[in-house]
């Protein structure tokens, strides 16, 4: 009798596990179980993450033209409908939220193989957030300019400053941003690019971005992009 009960128990447990694995498979497999257990999904395709690869792959397949005005950069660029903001269909948004200077350098190939009319570059904020060495950040920016000038010698280039951050950020960030922006300005002058200072327009008397401009001390609200438009538009034509 005891052996029979054990056998029945083993059969029931086996059926339970078979049913559980079947349900798990139908609902998405092992990654679902990992999420339920709080285990992070390990992305193995590139060091820049799935969103970067999704955007880059999209950009690589979109049509390009020598009349294009390209905006490259991180979330400030990615988060705006630029063609609508400026009412200009030749503007192409090639921003990727979370991108670093290294990530931007990595994906330049299919952007510059057809020389655009103009390129606006806004990068560096995420590097600063990650505590990257200043030499490395500015070194990557210099390499980005070198690639563009080599592949697109007739393309006009513009470097846009990193914006200020809010009070909730590390107080040292303001100094690092100022140093980086000064480095960008020097790179622009050295390479005959135009440096566009947005930092001044977005910071208050305490040298930080306040909640009237940003709801998180880093990204822009809709009305704030009107300031962005006002400062950038003179360089479009």
mmCIF file of C-alpha atoms in Angstrom:
data_model
loop_
_atom_site.group_PDB
_atom_site.id
_atom_site.type_symbol
_atom_site.label_atom_id
_atom_site.label_comp_id
_atom_site.label_asym_id
_atom_site.label_seq_id
_atom_site.Cartn_x
_atom_site.Cartn_y
_atom_site.Cartn_z
ATOM 1 C CA UNK A 1 0.000 0.000 0.000
ATOM 2 C CA UNK A 2 2.812 2.360 0.942
ATOM 3 C CA UNK A 3 4.647 1.686 -2.338
ATOM 4 C CA UNK A 4 1.449 2.362 -4.262
ATOM 5 C CA UNK A 5 0.968 5.716 -2.544
ATOM 6 C CA UNK A 6 4.587 6.656 -3.300
ATOM 7 C CA UNK A 7 4.120 5.661 -6.948
ATOM 8 C CA UNK A 8 0.899 7.672 -7.220
ATOM 9 C CA UNK A 9 2.621 10.655 -5.584
ATOM 10 C CA UNK A 10 5.551 10.464 -8.017
ATOM 11 C CA UNK A 11 3.193 10.237 -10.995
ATOM 12 C CA UNK A 12 1.158 13.210 -9.782
ATOM 13 C CA UNK A 13 4.319 15.258 -9.197
ATOM 14 C CA UNK A 14 5.582 14.350 -12.659
ATOM 15 C CA UNK A 15 2.285 15.365 -14.217
ATOM 16 C CA UNK A 16 2.371 18.615 -12.251
ATOM 17 C CA UNK A 17 5.873 19.477 -13.501
ATOM 18 C CA UNK A 18 4.953 18.570 -17.077
ATOM 19 C CA UNK A 19 1.900 20.829 -16.872
ATOM 20 C CA UNK A 20 3.911 23.629 -15.268
ATOM 21 C CA UNK A 21 6.621 23.508 -17.939
ATOM 22 C CA UNK A 22 3.990 23.406 -20.687
ATOM 23 C CA UNK A 23 2.274 26.509 -19.298
ATOM 24 C CA UNK A 24 5.644 28.231 -18.885
ATOM 25 C CA UNK A 25 6.559 27.398 -22.489
ATOM 26 C CA UNK A 26 3.241 28.786 -23.759
ATOM 27 C CA UNK A 27 3.742 32.000 -21.806
ATOM 28 C CA UNK A 28 7.245 32.727 -23.097
ATOM 29 C CA UNK A 29 9.653 30.171 -21.679
ATOM 30 C CA UNK A 30 12.535 30.553 -19.274
ATOM 31 C CA UNK A 31 12.717 34.355 -19.567
ATOM 32 C CA UNK A 32 9.260 34.624 -18.007
ATOM 33 C CA UNK A 33 10.443 32.496 -15.087
ATOM 34 C CA UNK A 34 13.526 34.699 -14.719
ATOM 35 C CA UNK A 35 11.387 37.819 -14.553
ATOM 36 C CA UNK A 36 9.085 36.203 -11.991
ATOM 37 C CA UNK A 37 12.116 35.319 -9.891
ATOM 38 C CA UNK A 38 13.607 38.791 -10.277
ATOM 39 C CA UNK A 39 16.525 37.528 -12.353
ATOM 40 C CA UNK A 40 17.584 40.087 -14.990
ATOM 41 C CA UNK A 41 17.601 39.099 -18.634
ATOM 42 C CA UNK A 42 21.165 39.072 -19.937
ATOM 43 C CA UNK A 43 21.370 40.788 -23.320
ATOM 44 C CA UNK A 44 24.189 39.305 -25.384
ATOM 45 C CA UNK A 45 23.894 40.915 -28.819
ATOM 46 C CA UNK A 46 25.947 44.088 -28.207
ATOM 47 C CA UNK A 47 27.371 46.030 -25.249
ATOM 48 C CA UNK A 48 24.944 48.891 -25.882
ATOM 49 C CA UNK A 49 21.649 47.159 -25.084
ATOM 50 C CA UNK A 50 18.494 46.164 -26.985
ATOM 51 C CA UNK A 51 17.032 49.668 -27.453
ATOM 52 C CA UNK A 52 20.271 50.911 -28.998
ATOM 53 C CA UNK A 53 20.333 47.960 -31.399
ATOM 54 C CA UNK A 54 16.668 48.438 -32.296
ATOM 55 C CA UNK A 55 17.161 52.115 -33.133
ATOM 56 C CA UNK A 56 20.443 51.577 -34.955
ATOM 57 C CA UNK A 57 18.945 48.813 -37.069
ATOM 58 C CA UNK A 58 15.982 51.029 -37.927
ATOM 59 C CA UNK A 59 18.255 53.936 -38.887
ATOM 60 C CA UNK A 60 20.328 51.633 -41.088
ATOM 61 C CA UNK A 61 17.235 50.720 -43.127
ATOM 62 C CA UNK A 62 15.712 54.201 -43.538
ATOM 63 C CA UNK A 63 16.259 56.198 -46.754
ATOM 64 C CA UNK A 64 18.894 58.938 -46.738
ATOM 65 C CA UNK A 65 19.609 61.937 -48.926
ATOM 66 C CA UNK A 66 22.294 64.609 -49.287
ATOM 67 C CA UNK A 67 19.683 67.248 -48.346
ATOM 68 C CA UNK A 68 19.162 65.651 -44.896
ATOM 69 C CA UNK A 69 19.744 67.572 -41.692
ATOM 70 C CA UNK A 70 20.770 64.922 -39.161
ATOM 71 C CA UNK A 71 20.404 65.238 -35.395
ATOM 72 C CA UNK A 72 22.546 62.771 -33.452
ATOM 73 C CA UNK A 73 22.426 62.319 -29.708
ATOM 74 C CA UNK A 74 20.926 60.870 -26.570
ATOM 75 C CA UNK A 75 17.459 61.176 -24.988
ATOM 76 C CA UNK A 76 17.067 64.946 -25.513
ATOM 77 C CA UNK A 77 17.202 64.283 -29.258
ATOM 78 C CA UNK A 78 15.429 60.916 -29.213
ATOM 79 C CA UNK A 79 12.577 62.360 -27.133
ATOM 80 C CA UNK A 80 11.571 65.070 -29.600
ATOM 81 C CA UNK A 81 9.601 65.031 -32.852
ATOM 82 C CA UNK A 82 12.176 67.279 -34.486
ATOM 83 C CA UNK A 83 10.736 67.423 -38.014
ATOM 84 C CA UNK A 84 7.422 68.598 -36.542
ATOM 85 C CA UNK A 85 9.028 70.960 -34.032
ATOM 86 C CA UNK A 86 10.868 72.793 -36.800
ATOM 87 C CA UNK A 87 8.240 72.087 -39.483
ATOM 88 C CA UNK A 88 11.026 70.749 -41.685
ATOM 89 C CA UNK A 89 10.772 67.276 -43.297
ATOM 90 C CA UNK A 90 14.470 67.247 -44.220
ATOM 91 C CA UNK A 91 15.334 66.930 -40.500
ATOM 92 C CA UNK A 92 16.071 63.324 -39.510
ATOM 93 C CA UNK A 93 16.070 62.316 -35.840
ATOM 94 C CA UNK A 94 18.859 59.823 -35.216
ATOM 95 C CA UNK A 95 18.863 60.030 -31.424
ATOM 96 C CA UNK A 96 19.090 57.048 -29.089
ATOM 97 C CA UNK A 97 18.078 57.439 -25.460
ATOM 98 C CA UNK A 98 20.809 56.351 -23.050
ATOM 99 C CA UNK A 99 23.553 56.505 -25.644
ATOM 100 C CA UNK A 100 27.166 57.317 -24.776
ATOM 101 C CA UNK A 101 29.840 58.979 -26.910
ATOM 102 C CA UNK A 102 31.267 55.517 -27.600
ATOM 103 C CA UNK A 103 27.880 54.260 -28.760
ATOM 104 C CA UNK A 104 27.504 57.218 -31.102
ATOM 105 C CA UNK A 105 30.967 56.673 -32.532
ATOM 106 C CA UNK A 106 30.143 52.992 -33.063
ATOM 107 C CA UNK A 107 27.123 53.673 -35.311
ATOM 108 C CA UNK A 108 28.415 56.500 -37.493
ATOM 109 C CA UNK A 109 29.188 54.265 -40.480
ATOM 110 C CA UNK A 110 25.719 54.062 -42.013
ATOM 111 C CA UNK A 111 24.964 57.689 -41.177
ATOM 112 C CA UNK A 112 27.887 59.249 -43.024
ATOM 113 C CA UNK A 113 28.092 56.919 -46.034
ATOM 114 C CA UNK A 114 25.705 59.363 -47.762
ATOM 115 C CA UNK A 115 26.900 62.861 -46.746
ATOM 116 C CA UNK A 116 24.035 64.899 -45.237
ATOM 117 C CA UNK A 117 23.720 68.651 -45.575
ATOM 118 C CA UNK A 118 24.226 69.269 -41.840
ATOM 119 C CA UNK A 119 24.864 67.238 -38.694
ATOM 120 C CA UNK A 120 23.925 68.410 -35.194
ATOM 121 C CA UNK A 121 25.571 66.418 -32.388
ATOM 122 C CA UNK A 122 24.379 66.379 -28.775
ATOM 123 C CA UNK A 123 26.210 63.822 -26.677
ATOM 124 C CA UNK A 124 28.122 63.346 -23.420
ATOM 125 C CA UNK A 125 25.387 63.570 -20.777
ATOM 126 C CA UNK A 126 25.259 59.815 -20.179
ATOM 127 C CA UNK A 127 29.054 59.542 -20.068
ATOM 128 C CA UNK A 128 29.036 62.171 -17.331
ATOM 129 C CA UNK A 129 26.317 60.263 -15.493
ATOM 130 C CA UNK A 130 28.431 57.096 -15.656
ATOM 131 C CA UNK A 131 31.502 58.916 -14.356
ATOM 132 C CA UNK A 132 33.542 58.421 -17.527
ATOM 133 C CA UNK A 133 36.965 60.130 -17.585
ATOM 134 C CA UNK A 134 36.887 63.545 -19.246
ATOM 135 C CA UNK A 135 39.753 62.617 -21.554
ATOM 136 C CA UNK A 136 37.836 59.604 -22.841
ATOM 137 C CA UNK A 137 34.596 61.534 -23.394
ATOM 138 C CA UNK A 138 36.237 64.351 -25.317
ATOM 139 C CA UNK A 139 38.483 61.865 -27.119
ATOM 140 C CA UNK A 140 35.402 60.067 -28.452
ATOM 141 C CA UNK A 141 33.890 63.394 -29.524
ATOM 142 C CA UNK A 142 37.090 64.207 -31.380
ATOM 143 C CA UNK A 143 36.942 60.824 -33.142
ATOM 144 C CA UNK A 144 33.300 61.422 -34.086
ATOM 145 C CA UNK A 145 34.256 64.708 -35.714
ATOM 146 C CA UNK A 146 37.201 63.085 -37.495
ATOM 147 C CA UNK A 147 34.957 60.397 -38.999
ATOM 148 C CA UNK A 148 32.401 62.942 -40.192
ATOM 149 C CA UNK A 149 35.015 65.273 -41.659
ATOM 150 C CA UNK A 150 36.717 62.388 -43.461
ATOM 151 C CA UNK A 151 33.543 60.812 -44.866
ATOM 152 C CA UNK A 152 31.530 64.035 -45.302
ATOM 153 C CA UNK A 153 33.965 66.899 -45.994
ATOM 154 C CA UNK A 154 31.199 69.196 -47.267
ATOM 155 C CA UNK A 155 28.803 68.541 -44.362
ATOM 156 C CA UNK A 156 28.395 71.418 -41.894
ATOM 157 C CA UNK A 157 28.871 70.319 -38.281
ATOM 158 C CA UNK A 158 27.379 71.617 -35.039
ATOM 159 C CA UNK A 159 28.166 70.621 -31.444
ATOM 160 C CA UNK A 160 25.376 71.185 -28.913
ATOM 161 C CA UNK A 161 26.259 71.637 -25.254
ATOM 162 C CA UNK A 162 25.172 69.252 -22.493
ATOM 163 C CA UNK A 163 22.249 70.685 -20.529
ATOM 164 C CA UNK A 164 22.371 71.432 -16.794
ATOM 165 C CA UNK A 165 20.873 68.979 -14.289
ATOM 166 C CA UNK A 166 18.518 69.479 -11.368
ATOM 167 C CA UNK A 167 19.203 69.903 -7.665
ATOM 168 C CA UNK A 168 18.675 66.187 -6.999
ATOM 169 C CA UNK A 169 21.823 65.329 -8.941
ATOM 170 C CA UNK A 170 25.356 65.200 -7.587
ATOM 171 C CA UNK A 171 26.507 68.789 -6.979
ATOM 172 C CA UNK A 172 29.784 67.981 -8.698
ATOM 173 C CA UNK A 173 27.867 67.257 -11.920
ATOM 174 C CA UNK A 174 27.501 70.979 -12.653
ATOM 175 C CA UNK A 175 31.281 71.439 -12.619
ATOM 176 C CA UNK A 176 31.864 68.343 -14.753
ATOM 177 C CA UNK A 177 29.265 69.508 -17.279
ATOM 178 C CA UNK A 178 30.897 72.954 -17.456
ATOM 179 C CA UNK A 179 34.322 71.385 -18.074
ATOM 180 C CA UNK A 180 32.932 69.064 -20.741
ATOM 181 C CA UNK A 181 31.090 71.890 -22.499
ATOM 182 C CA UNK A 182 34.266 73.971 -22.541
ATOM 183 C CA UNK A 183 36.032 71.011 -24.124
ATOM 184 C CA UNK A 184 33.274 70.740 -26.753
ATOM 185 C CA UNK A 185 33.613 74.437 -27.513
ATOM 186 C CA UNK A 186 37.361 74.035 -28.041
ATOM 187 C CA UNK A 187 36.797 71.018 -30.315
ATOM 188 C CA UNK A 188 34.301 73.034 -32.362
ATOM 189 C CA UNK A 189 36.748 75.896 -32.814
ATOM 190 C CA UNK A 190 39.606 73.543 -33.681
ATOM 191 C CA UNK A 191 37.556 71.723 -36.328
ATOM 192 C CA UNK A 192 35.632 74.707 -37.721
ATOM 193 C CA UNK A 193 32.361 73.408 -36.306
ATOM 194 C CA UNK A 194 29.776 75.656 -34.673
ATOM 195 C CA UNK A 195 29.285 75.312 -30.925
ATOM 196 C CA UNK A 196 25.703 75.910 -29.714
ATOM 197 C CA UNK A 197 25.395 76.789 -26.036
ATOM 198 C CA UNK A 198 22.062 75.491 -24.754
ATOM 199 C CA UNK A 199 23.284 75.111 -21.184
ATOM 200 C CA UNK A 200 22.973 78.816 -20.412
ATOM 201 C CA UNK A 201 19.412 78.977 -21.717
ATOM 202 C CA UNK A 202 18.272 76.062 -19.552
ATOM 203 C CA UNK A 203 19.883 76.818 -16.201
ATOM 204 C CA UNK A 204 18.554 79.102 -13.480
ATOM 205 C CA UNK A 205 20.349 81.500 -11.126
ATOM 206 C CA UNK A 206 21.616 78.525 -9.115
ATOM 207 C CA UNK A 207 23.179 76.984 -12.249
ATOM 208 C CA UNK A 208 20.764 74.034 -12.241
ATOM 209 C CA UNK A 209 17.745 72.994 -14.283
ATOM 210 C CA UNK A 210 14.553 73.622 -12.327
ATOM 211 C CA UNK A 211 11.126 71.980 -12.437
ATOM 212 C CA UNK A 212 9.633 74.677 -14.664
ATOM 213 C CA UNK A 213 11.780 73.250 -17.469
ATOM 214 C CA UNK A 214 12.068 69.572 -16.529
ATOM 215 C CA UNK A 215 10.002 67.232 -14.385
ATOM 216 C CA UNK A 216 12.998 65.049 -13.530
ATOM 217 C CA UNK A 217 15.926 67.462 -13.591
ATOM 218 C CA UNK A 218 17.342 65.966 -16.770
ATOM 219 C CA UNK A 219 14.804 65.631 -19.608
ATOM 220 C CA UNK A 220 12.658 68.273 -21.262
ATOM 221 C CA UNK A 221 8.934 68.918 -21.153
ATOM 222 C CA UNK A 222 6.984 69.998 -24.243
ATOM 223 C CA UNK A 223 7.230 73.757 -23.656
ATOM 224 C CA UNK A 224 10.950 73.408 -22.941
ATOM 225 C CA UNK A 225 11.505 72.195 -26.486
ATOM 226 C CA UNK A 226 10.340 75.625 -27.627
ATOM 227 C CA UNK A 227 13.495 77.011 -26.010
ATOM 228 C CA UNK A 228 15.447 74.288 -27.796
ATOM 229 C CA UNK A 229 13.808 75.343 -31.066
ATOM 230 C CA UNK A 230 14.521 79.023 -30.506
ATOM 231 C CA UNK A 231 18.229 78.381 -29.962
ATOM 232 C CA UNK A 232 18.728 75.816 -32.751
ATOM 233 C CA UNK A 233 16.551 77.203 -35.542
ATOM 234 C CA UNK A 234 18.903 80.012 -36.664
ATOM 235 C CA UNK A 235 21.470 77.345 -37.605
ATOM 236 C CA UNK A 236 19.100 75.342 -39.809
ATOM 237 C CA UNK A 237 19.039 77.788 -42.714
#
